[in-house]
Amino acid sequence: MNFDLKKLDLDAAASEKCDLLAVLVTEEFKAGKDPLSALAGQAIKQGDFSAKLGKVLQCYNAPAAVARRVVLLGAGDGSARAVRQAVLSLSSLLKGPQVKRMVVASSAALSGPAVSALVQAVAEASYVYTTTKSKAEARALVRCVVGVFDVIKVRSEFDEGVALVAGVEFAREWGNRPANHATPTMLAEAAKSLAKQPRIQCKVHGPAEVAKLGMGAFMAVAQGAEQPLRFIELHYRGAAKDAPAVVLVGKGITFDTGGISIKPAGEMDEMKFDMCGAASVLGVFKALAELQPALNVVGLIPACENMPDGRAVKPGDVVTSMSGQTIEILNTDAEGRLVLCDALTYAARFKPAALIDIATLTGACVIALGGVRSGLYANRDDLALALQQAGDVSLDLCWRMPLDDDYADGLKSNFADMGNVAGRAGGSITAAKFLQKFVGDIPWAHLDIAGTAWKGGAAKGSTGRPVGLLFQYLLTQAAAAAKEVAKKPAAKPRAKPVKRASAAS
Ligand code: BES
Ligand code: MN
Ligand code: ZN
């Protein structure tokens, strides 16, 4: 799908040729003389429409516009959140076969974040999964023109939004694929495909290399599976070589049966989504490839299946992690922290500016925060604040959770340096405390996305979260770094700009 940014007021929007003209009408709207705003004004006067969020009026062959369909959308205060909600109400129309070209116009000037939210919402509303369907009806929408009053003012947020769409859709695609279509080897191939784009490199470590690194915790999870593990290492190099990288670590359990501590059968299919942390890292790299910002990012993905088997790790087994710390595996279903802890130890070699892991880690986090906000943990206040704000701006929300040392008490073991589970109480927090034992003094954050990475029920599917939050955080870091460089005249020049890859997807 292609997005275009165009200067349009309602008067100009009326003569746009397309299958659907969506008109965002905000609370400050006052009817003018042009036919479209006259139409909106009349509808409001008659009580058939209002600018309230959620209000929709569909018009067909209306003389006020060239477009066959005109939909007036109440857009409330015109904020990013309101625009997103208004556009999402078009979902059933945009998922259908009729609308190939759409134009979105607005009665008021939209802010940069609102334009980015608009682009995200059009993509989200029109997304269809097709990969494993035999008679797939792909997304019909091929082009969306975003009409704004001032193109120059919102250009950068528009470009960021378009790049983010590519990233979110990459994450959704890999999240949605069934486990037999998204094995650790296939995930590694997906990562390698990203390395075809400028500034991205990918290295895939197999079982022998992982054994050599001493990743005993990661290997213990993988040992019950026929599918071989993969440790995926991605690099995006957009800044000077010596500029410290942000390191992202994504949990890549391509299927979580629970292992010998096996899960109940109901809804176990949803454990194909247990690699959504990994998918979010891939999605961020896809977005970076599209936008080519000036910063360095490393992505690490420990990928394997968690299976019950004659060779599988057993409750009570003690393994030695890459850090040298020993772990008593009391519950083989607490496998995410086992694959992550070795990846976190590996990450230290990059001396990260920030180390952020993303994981569908605990059912307890779903109980605590539901599907609205991801759980955020951090050992630095500034990092927590930056991530929280990135979530607010991108409408990909998170909420900070505590890391008091007392929460680690339950992890004590009589037979190893630690157990891999504490009691049921505070399960998301004790999982985070386990991870913290492997990051030392590095500025670190952990996002528990168990409640936000996918939806169950009739709308079952991956959400692509938290690619938006992470990408926003990275862009903010890049902007801050650019400011620092501008302050220091003696600083080394950053890498030469590379021609942007096509934003079309
Ligand atoms: N992948 C699951 C977490 C999960 C469960 C996410 C349900 C979303 C929905 C994770 O590997 C797991 O099984 N965690 C256990 C930990 C427990 C054994 C301490 C859990 O949450 O039950
Ligand atoms: Mn599990
Ligand atoms: Zn899991």
Short mmCIF file of C-alpha atoms and ligand atoms in Angstrom, two decimals:
data_model
loop_
_atom_site.label_atom_id
_atom_site.label_comp_id
_atom_site.label_asym_id
_atom_site.label_seq_id
_atom_site.Cartn_x
_atom_site.Cartn_y
_atom_site.Cartn_z
CA MET A 1 0.00 0.00 0.00
CA ASN A 2 1.16 3.50 -0.84
CA PHE A 3 0.67 6.64 1.19
CA ASP A 4 0.90 10.15 -0.21
CA LEU A 5 0.89 13.47 1.54
CA LYS A 6 -0.94 16.28 -0.22
CA LYS A 7 -2.03 19.82 0.50
CA LEU A 8 -5.84 19.71 0.69
CA ASP A 9 -8.56 21.70 2.35
CA LEU A 10 -12.19 20.55 2.20
CA ASP A 11 -12.81 22.66 -0.91
CA ALA A 12 -9.99 20.92 -2.79
CA ALA A 13 -10.85 17.49 -1.34
CA ALA A 14 -14.28 17.64 -3.03
CA SER A 15 -12.69 17.23 -6.46
CA GLU A 16 -10.40 14.28 -5.52
CA LYS A 17 -11.10 11.16 -7.58
CA CYS A 18 -11.18 8.09 -5.35
CA ASP A 19 -13.38 5.23 -4.11
CA LEU A 20 -13.70 6.74 -0.68
CA LEU A 21 -13.31 10.23 0.65
CA ALA A 22 -13.13 10.23 4.45
CA VAL A 23 -13.66 13.65 6.01
CA LEU A 24 -12.53 14.19 9.60
CA VAL A 25 -14.74 16.79 11.21
CA THR A 26 -13.45 18.21 14.48
CA GLU A 27 -15.31 20.04 17.24
CA GLU A 28 -14.09 23.47 16.10
CA PHE A 29 -15.69 22.97 12.65
CA LYS A 30 -17.64 25.86 11.17
CA ALA A 31 -19.43 25.33 7.86
CA GLY A 32 -17.97 27.33 4.98
CA LYS A 33 -19.28 27.92 1.46
CA ASP A 34 -17.55 24.99 -0.24
CA PRO A 35 -19.91 22.05 -0.99
CA LEU A 36 -18.31 19.52 1.38
CA SER A 37 -18.37 21.70 4.45
CA ALA A 38 -21.88 22.82 3.48
CA LEU A 39 -22.88 19.15 3.46
CA ALA A 40 -21.29 18.58 6.89
CA GLY A 41 -22.85 21.77 8.23
CA GLN A 42 -26.30 20.77 7.02
CA ALA A 43 -25.99 17.26 8.50
CA ILE A 44 -24.98 18.73 11.84
CA LYS A 45 -27.87 21.21 11.74
CA GLN A 46 -30.36 18.40 11.03
CA GLY A 47 -28.95 16.33 13.88
CA ASP A 48 -27.83 13.57 11.52
CA PHE A 49 -24.15 14.01 12.35
CA SER A 50 -21.85 15.68 14.85
CA ALA A 51 -18.15 16.12 15.41
CA LYS A 52 -18.33 13.84 18.45
CA LEU A 53 -15.93 10.94 18.41
CA GLY A 54 -17.61 7.82 17.02
CA LYS A 55 -20.16 9.65 14.83
CA VAL A 56 -20.24 8.42 11.23
CA LEU A 57 -22.36 9.55 8.26
CA GLN A 58 -22.05 7.68 4.99
CA CYS A 59 -23.09 9.43 1.77
CA TYR A 60 -23.35 7.89 -1.71
CA ASN A 61 -23.03 9.79 -5.00
CA ALA A 62 -23.29 13.01 -3.05
CA PRO A 63 -23.20 16.01 -5.39
CA ALA A 64 -20.85 17.70 -2.95
CA ALA A 65 -17.86 15.58 -4.04
CA VAL A 66 -16.45 13.68 -7.01
CA ALA A 67 -15.76 10.57 -4.88
CA ARG A 68 -18.44 7.86 -5.08
CA ARG A 69 -18.48 7.40 -1.33
CA VAL A 70 -18.09 10.18 1.18
CA VAL A 71 -17.89 9.34 4.86
CA LEU A 72 -18.03 12.07 7.46
CA LEU A 73 -16.21 11.07 10.64
CA GLY A 74 -16.60 12.81 13.97
CA ALA A 75 -13.02 13.45 15.03
CA GLY A 76 -13.58 15.09 18.44
CA ASP A 77 -10.68 17.31 19.43
CA GLY A 78 -8.60 16.25 16.42
CA SER A 79 -5.89 14.76 18.66
CA ALA A 80 -3.84 11.75 17.55
CA ARG A 81 -5.98 9.49 19.73
CA ALA A 82 -9.24 10.86 18.33
CA VAL A 83 -8.07 10.67 14.71
CA ARG A 84 -6.96 7.08 15.26
CA GLN A 85 -10.31 6.09 16.73
CA ALA A 86 -12.26 7.85 13.96
CA VAL A 87 -10.31 6.15 11.18
CA LEU A 88 -10.53 2.72 12.84
CA SER A 89 -14.32 2.93 12.57
CA LEU A 90 -13.85 2.48 8.79
CA SER A 91 -12.37 -0.97 9.38
CA SER A 92 -15.10 -3.12 7.82
CA LEU A 93 -15.20 -0.87 4.74
CA LEU A 94 -11.42 -0.84 4.34
CA LYS A 95 -11.12 -4.61 4.75
CA GLY A 96 -13.58 -5.13 1.88
CA PRO A 97 -12.83 -5.32 -1.86
CA GLN A 98 -14.42 -2.03 -2.95
CA VAL A 99 -12.07 0.64 -1.72
CA LYS A 100 -8.82 0.69 -3.69
CA ARG A 101 -8.07 4.37 -3.49
CA MET A 102 -8.97 6.59 -0.59
CA VAL A 103 -8.43 10.18 0.39
CA VAL A 104 -8.57 11.44 3.95
CA ALA A 105 -9.23 15.12 4.44
CA SER A 106 -9.74 17.11 7.61
CA SER A 107 -11.72 20.18 8.60
CA ALA A 108 -8.86 21.35 10.84
CA ALA A 109 -5.05 21.42 10.68
CA LEU A 110 -3.71 18.12 12.04
CA SER A 111 -0.64 17.92 14.25
CA GLY A 112 2.36 15.77 13.25
CA PRO A 113 1.50 12.99 15.73
CA ALA A 114 -2.13 13.04 14.48
CA VAL A 115 -0.92 12.56 10.90
CA SER A 116 1.27 9.64 11.98
CA ALA A 117 -1.66 8.17 13.93
CA LEU A 118 -3.88 8.57 10.85
CA VAL A 119 -1.42 6.63 8.68
CA GLN A 120 -1.16 3.88 11.33
CA ALA A 121 -4.93 3.64 11.66
CA VAL A 122 -5.54 3.37 7.88
CA ALA A 123 -3.00 0.53 7.75
CA GLU A 124 -4.44 -1.19 10.82
CA ALA A 125 -8.03 -0.89 9.58
CA SER A 126 -7.22 -2.36 6.17
CA TYR A 127 -4.80 -5.11 7.27
CA VAL A 128 -5.68 -8.66 6.23
CA TYR A 129 -3.66 -11.81 6.92
CA THR A 130 -3.41 -14.04 3.84
CA THR A 131 -0.24 -16.15 4.00
CA THR A 132 -1.76 -19.52 4.94
CA LYS A 133 -5.16 -19.14 3.24
CA SER A 134 -5.69 -20.88 -0.10
CA LYS A 135 -8.11 -18.34 -1.56
CA ALA A 136 -6.63 -15.25 -0.14
CA GLU A 137 -8.32 -11.96 -0.76
CA ALA A 138 -5.46 -9.57 -0.26
CA ARG A 139 -5.87 -6.01 0.94
CA ALA A 140 -7.75 -4.09 -1.73
CA LEU A 141 -6.56 -0.66 -0.64
CA VAL A 142 -3.56 0.30 -2.76
CA ARG A 143 -3.31 4.04 -2.23
CA CYS A 144 -4.18 6.45 0.52
CA VAL A 145 -3.79 10.20 0.08
CA VAL A 146 -3.47 12.06 3.35
CA GLY A 147 -4.74 15.59 2.89
CA VAL A 148 -3.30 18.25 5.19
CA PHE A 149 -3.22 22.04 5.31
CA ASP A 150 0.56 22.37 5.62
CA VAL A 151 2.65 19.62 4.03
CA ILE A 152 6.01 20.94 5.22
CA LYS A 153 4.93 21.08 8.85
CA VAL A 154 3.99 17.41 9.09
CA ARG A 155 6.32 15.85 6.50
CA SER A 156 8.75 14.21 8.95
CA GLU A 157 5.99 12.64 11.08
CA PHE A 158 4.28 11.45 7.90
CA ASP A 159 7.51 9.77 6.70
CA GLU A 160 8.06 8.23 10.14
CA GLY A 161 4.48 6.98 10.14
CA VAL A 162 4.86 5.35 6.73
CA ALA A 163 8.12 3.65 7.79
CA LEU A 164 6.42 2.50 10.98
CA VAL A 165 3.56 0.93 9.01
CA ALA A 166 6.08 -1.27 7.19
CA GLY A 167 7.59 -2.27 10.54
CA VAL A 168 4.28 -2.97 12.26
CA GLU A 169 3.04 -5.04 9.33
CA PHE A 170 6.25 -7.07 9.25
CA ALA A 171 5.81 -7.80 12.97
CA ARG A 172 2.12 -8.67 12.53
CA GLU A 173 2.87 -11.00 9.63
CA TRP A 174 5.50 -13.00 11.56
CA GLY A 175 3.43 -12.95 14.73
CA ASN A 176 0.39 -14.33 12.91
CA ARG A 177 2.14 -17.12 11.05
CA PRO A 178 1.44 -20.54 12.56
CA ALA A 179 4.39 -22.16 14.32
CA ASN A 180 4.95 -24.59 11.43
CA HIS A 181 5.30 -21.58 9.12
CA ALA A 182 7.49 -19.63 11.55
CA THR A 183 10.14 -21.98 12.90
CA PRO A 184 13.36 -20.59 14.42
CA THR A 185 15.06 -21.26 11.07
CA MET A 186 12.34 -19.34 9.19
CA LEU A 187 12.57 -16.42 11.61
CA ALA A 188 16.30 -16.32 10.94
CA GLU A 189 15.61 -16.26 7.19
CA ALA A 190 13.23 -13.33 7.74
CA ALA A 191 15.99 -11.50 9.61
CA LYS A 192 18.45 -12.25 6.80
CA SER A 193 15.99 -10.84 4.27
CA LEU A 194 16.12 -7.52 6.15
CA ALA A 195 19.89 -7.45 5.71
CA LYS A 196 19.37 -6.88 1.97
CA GLN A 197 18.52 -3.28 2.83
CA PRO A 198 21.20 -0.63 3.37
CA ARG A 199 22.98 -0.34 6.74
CA ILE A 200 21.61 -3.67 8.03
CA GLN A 201 23.68 -6.76 8.75
CA CYS A 202 22.54 -10.10 10.07
CA LYS A 203 24.44 -12.97 11.65
CA VAL A 204 22.71 -16.22 12.59
CA HIS A 205 24.26 -18.48 15.25
CA GLY A 206 23.28 -22.17 15.24
CA PRO A 207 23.36 -24.79 18.03
CA ALA A 208 27.14 -25.34 17.87
CA GLU A 209 27.96 -21.64 18.24
CA VAL A 210 25.41 -21.20 21.01
CA ALA A 211 26.98 -24.15 22.86
CA LYS A 212 30.41 -22.58 22.42
CA LEU A 213 29.12 -19.34 23.91
CA GLY A 214 27.99 -21.34 26.94
CA MET A 215 24.31 -20.41 26.71
CA GLY A 216 23.20 -23.29 28.94
CA ALA A 217 19.84 -21.77 29.88
CA PHE A 218 18.82 -21.11 26.26
CA MET A 219 19.99 -24.60 25.21
CA ALA A 220 17.99 -26.24 28.02
CA VAL A 221 14.75 -24.82 26.62
CA ALA A 222 15.58 -25.89 23.06
CA GLN A 223 16.73 -29.43 23.88
CA GLY A 224 13.24 -30.97 23.76
CA ALA A 225 12.53 -29.77 20.23
CA GLU A 226 13.24 -31.32 16.82
CA GLN A 227 13.54 -27.86 15.31
CA PRO A 228 17.06 -26.51 15.87
CA LEU A 229 17.46 -23.26 17.81
CA ARG A 230 18.69 -20.04 16.20
CA PHE A 231 20.35 -17.06 17.85
CA ILE A 232 19.74 -14.11 15.55
CA GLU A 233 21.95 -11.02 15.66
CA LEU A 234 20.96 -7.91 13.69
CA HIS A 235 22.87 -4.67 13.33
CA TYR A 236 21.61 -1.36 12.04
CA ARG A 237 24.48 1.07 11.59
CA GLY A 238 23.22 4.58 10.90
CA ALA A 239 25.56 6.60 13.16
CA ALA A 240 29.29 6.82 13.79
CA LYS A 241 30.99 3.53 14.62
CA ASP A 242 31.80 4.62 18.18
CA ALA A 243 28.27 5.84 18.96
CA PRO A 244 26.89 3.37 21.52
CA ALA A 245 23.98 1.27 20.29
CA VAL A 246 20.57 0.64 21.76
CA VAL A 247 20.28 -3.15 22.05
CA LEU A 248 16.87 -4.78 21.62
CA VAL A 249 16.35 -8.37 22.77
CA GLY A 250 13.17 -10.18 21.66
CA LYS A 251 11.79 -13.41 23.10
CA GLY A 252 11.50 -15.80 20.17
CA ILE A 253 9.67 -18.89 21.44
CA THR A 254 8.08 -19.97 18.17
CA PHE A 255 5.78 -22.30 20.10
CA ASP A 256 5.35 -22.67 23.86
CA THR A 257 3.73 -25.93 24.94
CA GLY A 258 5.08 -25.37 28.44
CA GLY A 259 7.47 -28.30 27.99
CA ILE A 260 7.22 -31.07 30.65
CA SER A 261 5.28 -28.57 32.82
CA ILE A 262 2.79 -28.74 29.97
CA LYS A 263 0.03 -26.18 29.43
CA PRO A 264 -3.69 -27.05 29.31
CA ALA A 265 -5.06 -27.66 25.79
CA GLY A 266 -7.52 -24.74 25.71
CA GLU A 267 -6.18 -21.84 23.68
CA MET A 268 -2.75 -23.42 23.47
CA ASP A 269 -2.75 -22.46 19.77
CA GLU A 270 -2.21 -18.88 20.93
CA MET A 271 1.27 -19.85 22.08
CA LYS A 272 2.35 -19.45 18.44
CA PHE A 273 2.36 -15.76 19.42
CA ASP A 274 5.11 -16.39 21.98
CA MET A 275 7.63 -14.99 19.50
CA CYS A 276 5.95 -11.57 19.28
CA GLY A 277 8.87 -9.98 21.16
CA ALA A 278 11.15 -11.29 18.42
CA ALA A 279 8.69 -10.12 15.77
CA SER A 280 8.72 -6.63 17.29
CA VAL A 281 12.52 -6.51 16.97
CA LEU A 282 12.25 -7.58 13.31
CA GLY A 283 9.55 -4.95 12.82
CA VAL A 284 11.74 -2.21 14.29
CA PHE A 285 14.56 -3.17 11.92
CA LYS A 286 12.14 -3.08 8.98
CA ALA A 287 11.09 0.45 9.99
CA LEU A 288 14.73 1.51 10.46
CA ALA A 289 15.52 0.18 6.98
CA GLU A 290 12.71 2.30 5.53
CA LEU A 291 13.58 5.54 7.32
CA GLN A 292 17.41 5.24 7.66
CA PRO A 293 17.77 7.42 10.77
CA ALA A 294 21.18 8.33 12.25
CA LEU A 295 21.62 5.88 15.14
CA ASN A 296 23.04 2.44 15.92
CA VAL A 297 20.79 -0.43 16.96
CA VAL A 298 21.55 -4.07 17.71
CA GLY A 299 18.80 -6.70 17.69
CA LEU A 300 19.18 -10.07 19.42
CA ILE A 301 16.67 -12.91 19.14
CA PRO A 302 16.99 -16.23 20.95
CA ALA A 303 14.59 -18.40 18.94
CA CYS A 304 13.47 -21.95 19.72
CA GLU A 305 10.44 -24.11 20.48
CA ASN A 306 9.50 -25.21 24.02
CA MET A 307 8.45 -28.87 23.63
CA PRO A 308 7.90 -31.90 25.89
CA ASP A 309 10.06 -34.85 24.82
CA GLY A 310 12.32 -37.63 26.08
CA ARG A 311 15.21 -35.23 25.75
CA ALA A 312 13.39 -32.24 27.22
CA VAL A 313 14.62 -30.44 30.33
CA LYS A 314 12.87 -31.67 33.50
CA PRO A 315 11.58 -29.78 36.55
CA GLY A 316 14.44 -29.68 39.05
CA ASP A 317 17.21 -29.80 36.44
CA VAL A 318 20.01 -27.33 37.13
CA VAL A 319 21.69 -25.55 34.21
CA THR A 320 24.55 -23.08 33.95
CA SER A 321 23.75 -19.83 32.15
CA MET A 322 26.26 -17.93 30.00
CA SER A 323 26.81 -15.57 32.95
CA GLY A 324 28.07 -18.50 35.05
CA GLN A 325 25.06 -18.30 37.38
CA THR A 326 23.29 -21.63 37.86
CA ILE A 327 19.50 -21.98 37.58
CA GLU A 328 17.18 -24.63 38.98
CA ILE A 329 14.43 -25.02 36.38
CA LEU A 330 11.47 -25.63 38.68
CA ASN A 331 8.89 -25.00 35.97
CA THR A 332 9.73 -25.62 32.32
CA ASP A 333 6.89 -23.28 31.32
CA ALA A 334 8.89 -20.32 32.66
CA GLU A 335 11.11 -20.67 29.56
CA GLY A 336 11.09 -17.10 28.28
CA ARG A 337 13.35 -15.82 31.03
CA LEU A 338 15.74 -18.72 30.35
CA VAL A 339 16.29 -17.85 26.71
CA LEU A 340 16.38 -14.13 27.48
CA CYS A 341 18.92 -14.30 30.32
CA ASP A 342 21.64 -15.66 28.02
CA ALA A 343 20.82 -13.10 25.32
CA LEU A 344 21.07 -10.32 27.95
CA THR A 345 24.50 -11.61 29.00
CA TYR A 346 25.57 -11.66 25.34
CA ALA A 347 24.29 -8.08 24.90
CA ALA A 348 26.82 -6.71 27.42
CA ARG A 349 29.61 -7.00 24.79
CA PHE A 350 28.05 -4.10 22.86
CA LYS A 351 28.27 -1.77 25.89
CA PRO A 352 24.70 -0.65 25.18
CA ALA A 353 23.48 2.90 25.66
CA ALA A 354 20.29 1.11 26.67
CA LEU A 355 19.35 -2.56 26.74
CA ILE A 356 15.65 -3.27 26.19
CA ASP A 357 14.09 -6.71 26.14
CA ILE A 358 10.62 -7.35 24.80
CA ALA A 359 8.77 -10.53 25.77
CA THR A 360 5.38 -12.21 26.00
CA LEU A 361 6.68 -13.24 29.39
CA THR A 362 3.88 -13.83 31.89
CA GLY A 363 0.19 -14.57 32.12
CA ALA A 364 0.37 -12.52 35.32
CA CYS A 365 1.01 -9.37 33.29
CA VAL A 366 -2.22 -10.00 31.37
CA ILE A 367 -4.04 -10.15 34.71
CA ALA A 368 -2.34 -6.96 35.94
CA LEU A 369 -2.66 -4.69 32.91
CA GLY A 370 -4.97 -6.44 30.41
CA GLY A 371 -4.60 -5.61 26.75
CA VAL A 372 -4.30 -1.84 27.06
CA ARG A 373 -0.80 -1.20 28.41
CA SER A 374 2.38 -3.26 28.25
CA GLY A 375 4.26 -3.81 31.51
CA LEU A 376 7.39 -1.64 31.74
CA TYR A 377 10.29 -2.33 34.10
CA ALA A 378 13.53 -0.35 34.24
CA ASN A 379 16.57 0.03 36.47
CA ARG A 380 16.89 3.73 35.47
CA ASP A 381 14.24 6.41 35.90
CA ASP A 382 15.29 8.36 32.78
CA LEU A 383 14.99 5.26 30.59
CA ALA A 384 11.58 4.42 32.08
CA LEU A 385 10.38 7.97 31.45
CA ALA A 386 11.65 8.02 27.87
CA LEU A 387 9.90 4.73 27.09
CA GLN A 388 6.69 5.79 28.81
CA GLN A 389 6.65 9.03 26.80
CA ALA A 390 7.43 7.21 23.55
CA GLY A 391 4.42 5.02 24.27
CA ASP A 392 2.21 8.05 24.93
CA VAL A 393 3.25 9.80 21.69
CA SER A 394 2.84 6.68 19.54
CA LEU A 395 -0.40 5.60 21.28
CA ASP A 396 1.35 2.31 22.11
CA LEU A 397 0.96 2.58 25.85
CA CYS A 398 2.93 1.03 28.70
CA TRP A 399 2.90 1.33 32.49
CA ARG A 400 5.87 1.22 34.85
CA MET A 401 5.95 -1.61 37.37
CA PRO A 402 8.14 -1.92 40.51
CA LEU A 403 11.47 -3.73 40.93
CA ASP A 404 11.91 -3.77 44.73
CA ASP A 405 14.54 -6.32 45.73
CA ASP A 406 12.07 -7.97 48.11
CA TYR A 407 10.27 -9.33 45.04
CA ALA A 408 13.33 -11.50 44.30
CA ASP A 409 13.06 -13.43 47.59
CA GLY A 410 10.94 -16.19 46.05
CA LEU A 411 13.60 -16.95 43.45
CA LYS A 412 15.93 -18.51 46.06
CA SER A 413 16.89 -22.14 45.47
CA ASN A 414 18.44 -24.84 47.67
CA PHE A 415 20.21 -26.38 44.70
CA ALA A 416 21.32 -23.52 42.43
CA ASP A 417 22.07 -19.80 42.49
CA MET A 418 18.40 -19.19 41.77
CA GLY A 419 15.17 -20.89 40.74
CA ASN A 420 13.40 -19.85 37.55
CA VAL A 421 10.07 -19.21 39.30
CA ALA A 422 8.81 -17.64 42.50
CA GLY A 423 5.24 -18.09 43.79
CA ARG A 424 2.08 -17.05 41.93
CA ALA A 425 1.97 -13.63 43.59
CA GLY A 426 3.40 -10.78 41.52
CA GLY A 427 4.35 -13.16 38.71
CA SER A 428 5.22 -10.49 36.15
CA ILE A 429 7.43 -8.68 38.69
CA THR A 430 9.30 -11.79 39.85
CA ALA A 431 10.00 -12.65 36.20
CA ALA A 432 11.48 -9.18 35.74
CA LYS A 433 13.58 -9.65 38.91
CA PHE A 434 14.94 -12.87 37.41
CA LEU A 435 16.02 -11.01 34.26
CA GLN A 436 17.58 -8.22 36.29
CA LYS A 437 20.11 -10.69 37.70
CA PHE A 438 21.68 -10.81 34.23
CA VAL A 439 22.06 -7.12 33.32
CA GLY A 440 24.43 -5.87 36.01
CA ASP A 441 24.77 -2.10 35.82
CA ILE A 442 23.68 -1.63 32.20
CA PRO A 443 20.73 0.79 31.74
CA TRP A 444 18.03 -1.81 31.15
CA ALA A 445 14.31 -1.97 30.53
CA HIS A 446 11.97 -4.90 30.12
CA LEU A 447 8.61 -4.78 28.33
CA ASP A 448 6.20 -7.57 29.25
CA ILE A 449 3.89 -7.63 26.21
CA ALA A 450 1.92 -10.77 27.10
CA GLY A 451 -1.34 -8.79 27.13
CA THR A 452 -0.71 -6.42 24.23
CA ALA A 453 1.10 -8.39 21.51
CA TRP A 454 -1.98 -10.16 20.23
CA LYS A 455 -5.75 -10.25 20.53
CA GLY A 456 -7.76 -13.39 21.21
CA GLY A 457 -11.36 -14.26 20.35
CA ALA A 458 -13.00 -13.30 17.05
CA ALA A 459 -10.34 -10.67 16.33
CA LYS A 460 -7.54 -13.17 17.03
CA GLY A 461 -4.30 -11.88 15.63
CA SER A 462 -1.04 -10.11 16.27
CA THR A 463 -1.17 -6.36 16.96
CA GLY A 464 2.37 -5.43 15.98
CA ARG A 465 2.88 -3.84 19.39
CA PRO A 466 5.21 -2.49 20.72
CA VAL A 467 6.94 -1.61 17.43
CA GLY A 468 5.39 1.88 17.59
CA LEU A 469 6.67 2.55 21.11
CA LEU A 470 10.18 1.25 20.34
CA PHE A 471 10.51 3.10 17.03
CA GLN A 472 9.34 6.35 18.64
CA TYR A 473 11.86 5.86 21.46
CA LEU A 474 14.69 5.26 18.98
CA LEU A 475 13.80 8.31 16.87
CA THR A 476 13.73 10.49 19.98
CA GLN A 477 17.17 9.14 20.95
CA ALA A 478 18.47 9.86 17.43
CA ALA A 479 17.15 13.42 17.57
CA ALA A 480 18.80 13.97 20.98
CA ALA A 481 22.10 12.57 19.70
CA ALA A 482 21.97 14.82 16.63
CA LYS A 483 21.53 17.82 18.91
CA GLU A 484 24.60 16.75 20.94
CA VAL A 485 26.67 16.40 17.76
CA ALA A 486 25.58 19.85 16.62
CA LYS A 487 26.76 21.30 19.95
CA LYS A 488 30.27 19.79 19.67
CA PRO A 489 32.08 21.23 16.64
CA ALA A 490 34.99 18.75 17.02
CA ALA A 491 32.76 15.71 16.94
CA LYS A 492 33.34 13.15 14.21
CA PRO A 493 30.90 13.40 11.29
CA ARG A 494 28.16 10.82 11.24
CA ALA A 495 27.74 8.26 8.52
CA LYS A 496 26.85 9.61 5.08
CA PRO A 497 23.16 9.64 4.35
CA VAL A 498 22.02 6.71 2.26
CA LYS A 499 19.25 7.11 -0.27
CA ARG A 500 15.97 6.18 1.43
CA ALA A 501 14.46 2.90 0.42
CA SER A 502 10.99 3.10 -1.10
CA ALA A 503 8.36 3.56 1.58
CA ALA A 504 5.84 1.56 -0.40
CA SER A 505 4.94 -1.86 0.94
N1 BES B 1 4.48 -17.48 27.14
C1 BES B 1 4.04 -17.63 28.47
C2 BES B 1 3.35 -16.38 29.01
C3 BES B 1 1.94 -16.14 28.53
C4 BES B 1 0.91 -16.94 28.97
C5 BES B 1 1.66 -15.08 27.73
C6 BES B 1 -0.38 -16.68 28.56
C7 BES B 1 0.37 -14.81 27.33
C8 BES B 1 -0.66 -15.62 27.74
C9 BES B 1 5.22 -17.93 29.39
O1 BES B 1 6.24 -18.67 28.82
C10 BES B 1 4.70 -18.71 30.54
O2 BES B 1 4.25 -19.79 30.33
N2 BES B 1 4.77 -18.13 31.74
C11 BES B 1 4.26 -18.77 32.90
C12 BES B 1 5.23 -18.52 34.02
C13 BES B 1 4.94 -19.33 35.26
C14 BES B 1 5.18 -20.79 35.00
C15 BES B 1 5.79 -18.83 36.38
C16 BES B 1 2.89 -18.16 33.20
O3 BES B 1 2.71 -16.96 33.03
O4 BES B 1 2.00 -18.92 33.58
MN MN B 2 5.89 -20.77 28.99
ZN ZN B 3 6.45 -18.52 26.83
#
